[in-house]
CSV table of C-alpha atoms and ligand atoms in Angstrom, one decimal:
chain,number,residue,atom,x,y,z
A,16,MET,CA,-93.4,85.4,-18.1
A,17,ASP,CA,-93.7,85.1,-21.9
A,18,HIS,CA,-96.9,83.7,-23.5
A,19,ARG,CA,-95.4,83.2,-27.1
A,20,PRO,CA,-95.0,79.7,-28.3
A,21,ILE,CA,-91.9,77.6,-28.4
A,22,GLY,CA,-90.9,76.8,-31.9
A,23,VAL,CA,-89.5,73.3,-32.7
A,24,PHE,CA,-88.4,72.0,-36.2
A,25,ASP,CA,-87.0,68.9,-37.6
A,26,SER,CA,-86.4,67.6,-41.2
A,27,GLY,CA,-89.5,65.3,-40.7
A,28,LEU,CA,-91.5,63.8,-37.9
A,29,GLY,CA,-88.5,62.7,-35.7
A,30,GLY,CA,-88.5,66.0,-33.8
A,31,LEU,CA,-91.8,65.0,-32.4
A,32,THR,CA,-89.9,62.7,-30.0
A,33,ALA,CA,-88.4,66.0,-28.6
A,34,VAL,CA,-91.9,67.5,-28.5
A,35,LYS,CA,-93.3,64.5,-26.5
A,36,LYS,CA,-90.8,65.2,-23.8
A,37,LEU,CA,-91.2,68.9,-23.9
A,38,MET,CA,-95.0,68.4,-23.5
A,39,GLU,CA,-94.2,66.2,-20.3
A,40,VAL,CA,-91.8,68.7,-18.8
A,41,LEU,CA,-93.6,72.0,-20.0
A,42,PRO,CA,-97.3,71.0,-20.3
A,43,ARG,CA,-98.6,74.5,-20.1
A,44,GLU,CA,-96.5,76.0,-23.0
A,45,ASP,CA,-97.7,76.5,-26.5
A,46,ILE,CA,-95.7,74.6,-29.0
A,47,VAL,CA,-95.5,75.2,-32.7
A,48,TYR,CA,-93.8,72.3,-34.7
A,49,LEU,CA,-92.4,72.4,-38.3
A,50,GLY,CA,-91.6,69.2,-40.0
A,51,ASP,CA,-90.0,69.7,-43.4
A,52,THR,CA,-91.7,66.4,-44.6
A,53,GLY,CA,-91.4,67.5,-48.3
A,54,ARG,CA,-87.7,67.4,-48.1
A,55,VAL,CA,-86.8,64.8,-45.5
A,56,PRO,CA,-84.2,63.3,-45.1
A,57,TYR,CA,-81.6,65.9,-44.6
A,58,GLY,CA,-78.9,63.5,-43.4
A,59,SER,CA,-77.8,62.4,-46.8
A,60,ARG,CA,-77.4,66.0,-48.2
A,61,SER,CA,-74.5,68.5,-48.4
A,62,ARG,CA,-73.7,71.0,-45.7
A,63,GLU,CA,-74.8,73.8,-47.9
A,64,THR,CA,-78.2,72.3,-48.6
A,65,ILE,CA,-78.8,71.4,-44.9
A,66,THR,CA,-77.7,75.0,-43.9
A,67,LYS,CA,-80.2,76.5,-46.4
A,68,TYR,CA,-83.0,74.2,-45.4
A,69,ALA,CA,-82.5,74.7,-41.7
A,70,GLY,CA,-82.3,78.5,-42.1
A,71,GLN,CA,-85.7,78.4,-43.9
A,72,ASP,CA,-87.1,76.2,-41.1
A,73,ALA,CA,-85.9,78.6,-38.5
A,74,ALA,CA,-87.2,81.7,-40.4
A,75,PHE,CA,-90.5,80.2,-40.8
A,76,LEU,CA,-90.9,79.7,-37.0
A,77,ALA,CA,-89.4,83.1,-36.2
A,78,GLY,CA,-92.1,84.5,-38.6
A,79,LEU,CA,-94.7,82.9,-36.4
A,80,GLY,CA,-93.5,84.9,-33.4
A,81,VAL,CA,-91.9,82.2,-31.4
A,82,LYS,CA,-90.0,82.9,-28.2
A,83,ALA,CA,-87.4,80.2,-28.7
A,84,ILE,CA,-86.3,77.8,-31.4
A,85,VAL,CA,-85.5,74.2,-30.7
A,86,ILE,CA,-83.5,72.5,-33.6
A,87,ALA,CA,-84.9,69.1,-32.9
A,88,CYS,CA,-82.8,67.6,-35.7
A,89,ASN,CA,-79.2,66.5,-35.0
A,90,THR,CA,-78.3,66.9,-38.6
A,91,ALA,CA,-79.5,70.5,-38.9
A,92,CYS,CA,-78.1,71.3,-35.5
A,93,SER,CA,-74.6,69.7,-36.2
A,94,VAL,CA,-74.3,71.8,-39.3
A,95,ALA,CA,-76.3,75.0,-38.8
A,96,LEU,CA,-76.6,75.7,-35.0
A,97,GLY,CA,-74.0,78.4,-35.1
A,98,ALA,CA,-75.6,80.3,-38.1
A,99,ILE,CA,-79.1,80.1,-36.7
A,100,SER,CA,-78.1,81.2,-33.2
A,101,ALA,CA,-76.2,84.1,-34.7
A,102,GLU,CA,-79.3,85.2,-36.8
A,103,TYR,CA,-81.8,85.4,-33.9
A,104,ASP,CA,-82.2,87.5,-30.9
A,105,MET,CA,-83.9,84.7,-28.9
A,106,PRO,CA,-82.7,81.4,-27.4
A,107,VAL,CA,-81.8,78.8,-29.9
A,108,PHE,CA,-81.4,75.3,-28.5
A,109,GLY,CA,-79.6,72.5,-30.3
A,110,VAL,CA,-79.8,68.7,-29.7
A,111,VAL,CA,-76.1,67.9,-29.6
A,112,GLY,CA,-74.6,69.5,-26.4
A,113,PRO,CA,-77.2,68.3,-23.8
A,114,PRO,CA,-76.9,64.5,-24.8
A,115,ALA,CA,-73.1,64.8,-25.0
A,116,ALA,CA,-73.1,66.1,-21.4
A,117,GLU,CA,-75.6,63.3,-20.3
A,118,ALA,CA,-73.4,60.6,-21.9
A,119,VAL,CA,-70.4,61.8,-20.0
A,120,ARG,CA,-72.4,61.8,-16.8
A,121,LEU,CA,-73.6,58.2,-17.5
A,122,THR,CA,-70.5,56.5,-18.8
A,123,SER,CA,-68.4,54.3,-16.4
A,124,ASN,CA,-65.8,53.0,-18.8
A,125,LYS,CA,-65.5,56.2,-20.8
A,126,LYS,CA,-66.4,54.5,-24.0
A,127,ILE,CA,-69.2,56.3,-25.8
A,128,GLY,CA,-70.8,55.5,-28.9
A,129,ILE,CA,-72.8,57.9,-31.2
A,130,ILE,CA,-75.2,56.9,-34.0
A,131,GLY,CA,-76.6,59.4,-36.4
A,132,THR,CA,-77.1,60.4,-40.1
A,133,VAL,CA,-74.3,60.6,-42.4
A,134,ALA,CA,-74.1,64.3,-42.2
A,135,THR,CA,-74.2,64.4,-38.4
A,136,VAL,CA,-71.4,61.9,-38.2
A,137,ARG,CA,-69.4,63.7,-41.0
A,138,SER,CA,-69.8,67.0,-39.2
A,139,GLY,CA,-67.9,65.7,-36.2
A,140,ALA,CA,-70.2,67.9,-33.9
A,141,TYR,CA,-70.7,65.1,-31.3
A,142,VAL,CA,-67.0,64.2,-31.1
A,143,GLU,CA,-66.1,67.8,-30.7
A,144,ALA,CA,-68.7,68.3,-28.0
A,145,LEU,CA,-67.6,65.1,-26.1
A,146,ARG,CA,-63.9,66.1,-26.4
A,147,MET,CA,-64.5,69.5,-24.7
A,148,ILE,CA,-66.3,67.9,-21.8
A,149,ALA,CA,-64.3,64.7,-21.5
A,150,PRO,CA,-61.0,64.7,-23.4
A,151,ASP,CA,-60.1,61.3,-22.0
A,152,ALA,CA,-63.3,59.5,-23.2
A,153,GLU,CA,-63.0,57.2,-26.2
A,154,VAL,CA,-65.6,58.0,-28.9
A,155,TRP,CA,-66.9,56.0,-31.7
A,156,SER,CA,-69.5,57.1,-34.3
A,157,ALA,CA,-71.6,55.1,-36.7
A,158,ALA,CA,-73.7,56.5,-39.5
A,159,CYS,CA,-77.0,54.7,-40.0
A,160,PRO,CA,-78.5,56.1,-43.3
A,161,LEU,CA,-81.3,53.6,-43.6
A,162,PHE,CA,-82.8,54.3,-40.1
A,163,VAL,CA,-84.6,57.6,-41.0
A,164,PRO,CA,-86.4,56.2,-44.1
A,165,LEU,CA,-87.4,53.1,-42.2
A,166,VAL,CA,-88.9,55.1,-39.3
A,167,GLU,CA,-90.6,57.7,-41.6
A,168,ASN,CA,-92.2,54.7,-43.3
A,169,GLY,CA,-93.6,53.3,-40.1
A,170,ARG,CA,-91.1,50.5,-39.9
A,171,ALA,CA,-89.7,50.5,-36.4
A,172,SER,CA,-91.0,47.5,-34.6
A,173,ALA,CA,-88.5,45.3,-32.7
A,174,GLY,CA,-89.9,42.3,-34.5
A,175,ASP,CA,-89.4,43.7,-38.0
A,176,ILE,CA,-86.7,41.5,-39.6
A,177,VAL,CA,-85.5,44.3,-41.9
A,178,VAL,CA,-85.1,46.6,-39.0
A,179,ARG,CA,-83.2,44.0,-37.0
A,180,ALA,CA,-80.9,43.1,-39.9
A,181,VAL,CA,-80.1,46.8,-40.6
A,182,ALA,CA,-79.6,47.7,-36.9
A,183,GLY,CA,-77.5,44.6,-36.3
A,184,GLU,CA,-75.1,45.6,-39.1
A,185,TYR,CA,-74.9,49.3,-38.0
A,186,LEU,CA,-74.4,48.5,-34.3
A,187,ALA,CA,-71.9,45.7,-34.5
A,188,PRO,CA,-68.8,47.8,-34.6
A,189,LEU,CA,-70.0,49.9,-31.5
A,190,ARG,CA,-70.7,46.6,-29.6
A,191,GLU,CA,-67.2,45.3,-30.5
A,192,ARG,CA,-65.7,48.5,-29.1
A,193,GLY,CA,-67.4,47.8,-25.7
A,194,VAL,CA,-69.2,51.2,-25.5
A,195,ASP,CA,-71.3,51.4,-22.2
A,196,THR,CA,-73.2,54.4,-23.4
A,197,LEU,CA,-74.9,55.1,-26.8
A,198,ILE,CA,-76.2,58.4,-27.9
A,199,LEU,CA,-79.2,58.2,-30.2
A,200,GLY,CA,-77.8,61.2,-32.2
A,201,CYS,CA,-81.0,61.6,-34.4
A,202,THR,CA,-84.4,62.4,-33.2
A,203,HIS,CA,-86.0,59.6,-35.3
A,204,TYR,CA,-84.0,56.9,-33.4
A,205,PRO,CA,-86.0,56.7,-30.2
A,206,LEU,CA,-88.7,54.8,-32.3
A,207,LEU,CA,-86.0,52.2,-32.7
A,208,ARG,CA,-85.0,52.2,-29.1
A,209,GLY,CA,-86.3,48.7,-28.4
A,210,VAL,CA,-84.3,47.0,-31.1
A,211,ILE,CA,-81.2,49.1,-30.4
A,212,SER,CA,-81.3,48.2,-26.8
A,213,GLU,CA,-81.7,44.6,-27.5
A,214,ILE,CA,-78.8,44.5,-29.9
A,215,MET,CA,-76.5,46.6,-27.6
A,216,GLY,CA,-77.4,44.6,-24.5
A,217,PRO,CA,-78.8,45.6,-21.0
A,218,ASP,CA,-75.6,47.2,-19.7
A,219,VAL,CA,-75.4,49.9,-22.4
A,220,ALA,CA,-77.1,53.2,-21.3
A,221,ILE,CA,-79.1,54.8,-24.2
A,222,VAL,CA,-79.2,58.6,-24.4
A,223,ASP,CA,-82.2,60.1,-26.2
A,224,SER,CA,-81.0,63.4,-27.7
A,225,GLY,CA,-84.5,65.1,-28.0
A,226,ALA,CA,-85.6,64.0,-24.5
A,227,VAL,CA,-82.4,65.3,-22.8
A,228,THR,CA,-82.6,68.5,-24.8
A,229,ALA,CA,-86.2,69.1,-23.7
A,230,GLN,CA,-85.2,69.1,-20.1
A,231,ARG,CA,-82.5,71.6,-20.9
A,232,VAL,CA,-85.1,73.9,-22.7
A,233,ALA,CA,-87.4,73.7,-19.6
A,234,ARG,CA,-84.6,74.6,-17.3
A,235,ASP,CA,-83.1,77.4,-19.3
A,236,LEU,CA,-86.4,79.0,-20.3
A,237,GLY,CA,-87.4,78.9,-16.6
A,238,GLU,CA,-84.2,80.5,-15.6
A,239,MET,CA,-84.6,83.2,-18.2
A,240,ASP,CA,-88.2,83.9,-17.0
A,241,LEU,CA,-89.6,83.0,-20.5
A,242,LEU,CA,-92.1,80.4,-19.5
A,243,SER,CA,-95.9,81.1,-19.8
A,244,GLY,CA,-97.4,78.4,-17.6
A,245,GLU,CA,-100.9,79.2,-19.1
A,246,GLY,CA,-100.9,77.7,-22.5
A,247,GLY,CA,-100.7,74.0,-23.8
A,248,ARG,CA,-101.8,74.5,-27.4
A,249,ARG,CA,-100.2,72.6,-30.3
A,250,ARG,CA,-99.9,73.7,-33.9
A,251,TYR,CA,-98.2,71.4,-36.5
A,252,PHE,CA,-96.9,72.5,-39.9
A,253,VAL,CA,-95.5,70.2,-42.6
A,254,THR,CA,-94.2,70.9,-46.0
A,255,ASP,CA,-95.7,67.8,-47.7
A,256,SER,CA,-99.4,66.7,-47.7
A,257,THR,CA,-101.1,66.6,-44.3
A,258,GLU,CA,-102.6,63.3,-45.3
A,259,GLY,CA,-101.6,60.5,-42.9
A,260,PHE,CA,-99.9,63.0,-40.6
A,261,SER,CA,-102.0,62.3,-37.6
A,262,GLU,CA,-101.5,58.6,-37.7
A,263,LEU,CA,-97.7,58.7,-38.2
A,264,ALA,CA,-97.3,61.6,-35.9
A,265,SER,CA,-99.2,59.8,-33.0
A,266,ILE,CA,-96.5,57.1,-33.2
A,267,PHE,CA,-93.8,59.6,-32.7
A,268,LEU,CA,-95.7,61.4,-29.9
A,269,GLY,CA,-96.9,58.3,-28.3
A,270,LEU,CA,-100.4,59.8,-28.0
A,271,SER,CA,-103.1,61.0,-30.5
A,272,VAL,CA,-102.2,64.3,-32.1
A,273,GLY,CA,-104.2,67.2,-30.8
A,274,GLY,CA,-104.2,70.7,-32.3
A,275,SER,CA,-104.1,71.7,-36.0
A,276,VAL,CA,-101.9,70.6,-38.9
A,277,GLU,CA,-101.3,72.7,-42.0
A,278,GLN,CA,-99.2,72.4,-45.1
A,279,VAL,CA,-96.9,75.2,-45.8
A,280,THR,CA,-94.3,76.3,-48.5
A,281,LEU,CA,-91.0,77.4,-47.3
A,282,GLU,CA,-89.0,80.2,-49.2
B,6,DGL,N1,-84.3,63.7,-37.1
B,6,DGL,C1,-83.2,64.1,-37.9
B,6,DGL,C2,-81.9,64.1,-37.1
B,6,DGL,O1,-82.1,64.2,-35.8
B,6,DGL,C3,-83.2,63.3,-39.2
B,6,DGL,C4,-82.3,63.6,-40.1
B,6,DGL,C5,-82.6,63.4,-41.6
B,6,DGL,O2,-83.5,64.0,-42.1
B,6,DGL,O3,-81.9,62.6,-42.3
B,6,DGL,O4,-80.9,64.0,-37.5
């Protein structure tokens, strides 16, 4: 048994979609969330910059005495999971392995699509993870650079014509390939799930990377005897102003934000 909180970070607020699932599967755990809102998005930046930012995010959470770190950002995970795991003597969870395994479990025709940021797609992390589990699967990736800015600005409704036009263009090549399973390889994308599902069609299974990872975190921490079972408190930290945080964060969490929110500076 371990009463320390679980630390979760993302470049912005997208990682709250993973927190939402974590709260469902581990309601009695304390969670500390860091959203690097002052520097979002990471997905258009270089490997060096993403590695530096992700390292600072992890160090901040480690400094708060967390018992595990969840990198709830596909971009940071694709680039910096190895470095962060090597640095800390505690479990570090990434959001690429669990959804890759889930996609392989769900696909019937072995045609799997991945959407993510430019950096995630460029890293090849998903293709590599899928190749290791299912070498015979056909895998296609599409970068969707406008999705994160749209979502961070509260533009995610299926009826929004800008969102529809952008999603239609990004997803067309994956539809043409006939993928039957699509990994949302960015924790911001579950907010666009409605429009993505509509465009891909009802026969395409959608895999939410943060949600699948939350289940893995619950299972693994349980097996390691690292769960508390007595908490349930939430603390949120952001690197930009806290103004408007509750309103926007509640959209990602699907419920009103409880707990405290503070602005911090990362070194
Ligand atoms: N939620 C992050 C991810 O999963 C967003 C990336 C970004 O900041 O561009 O990749």
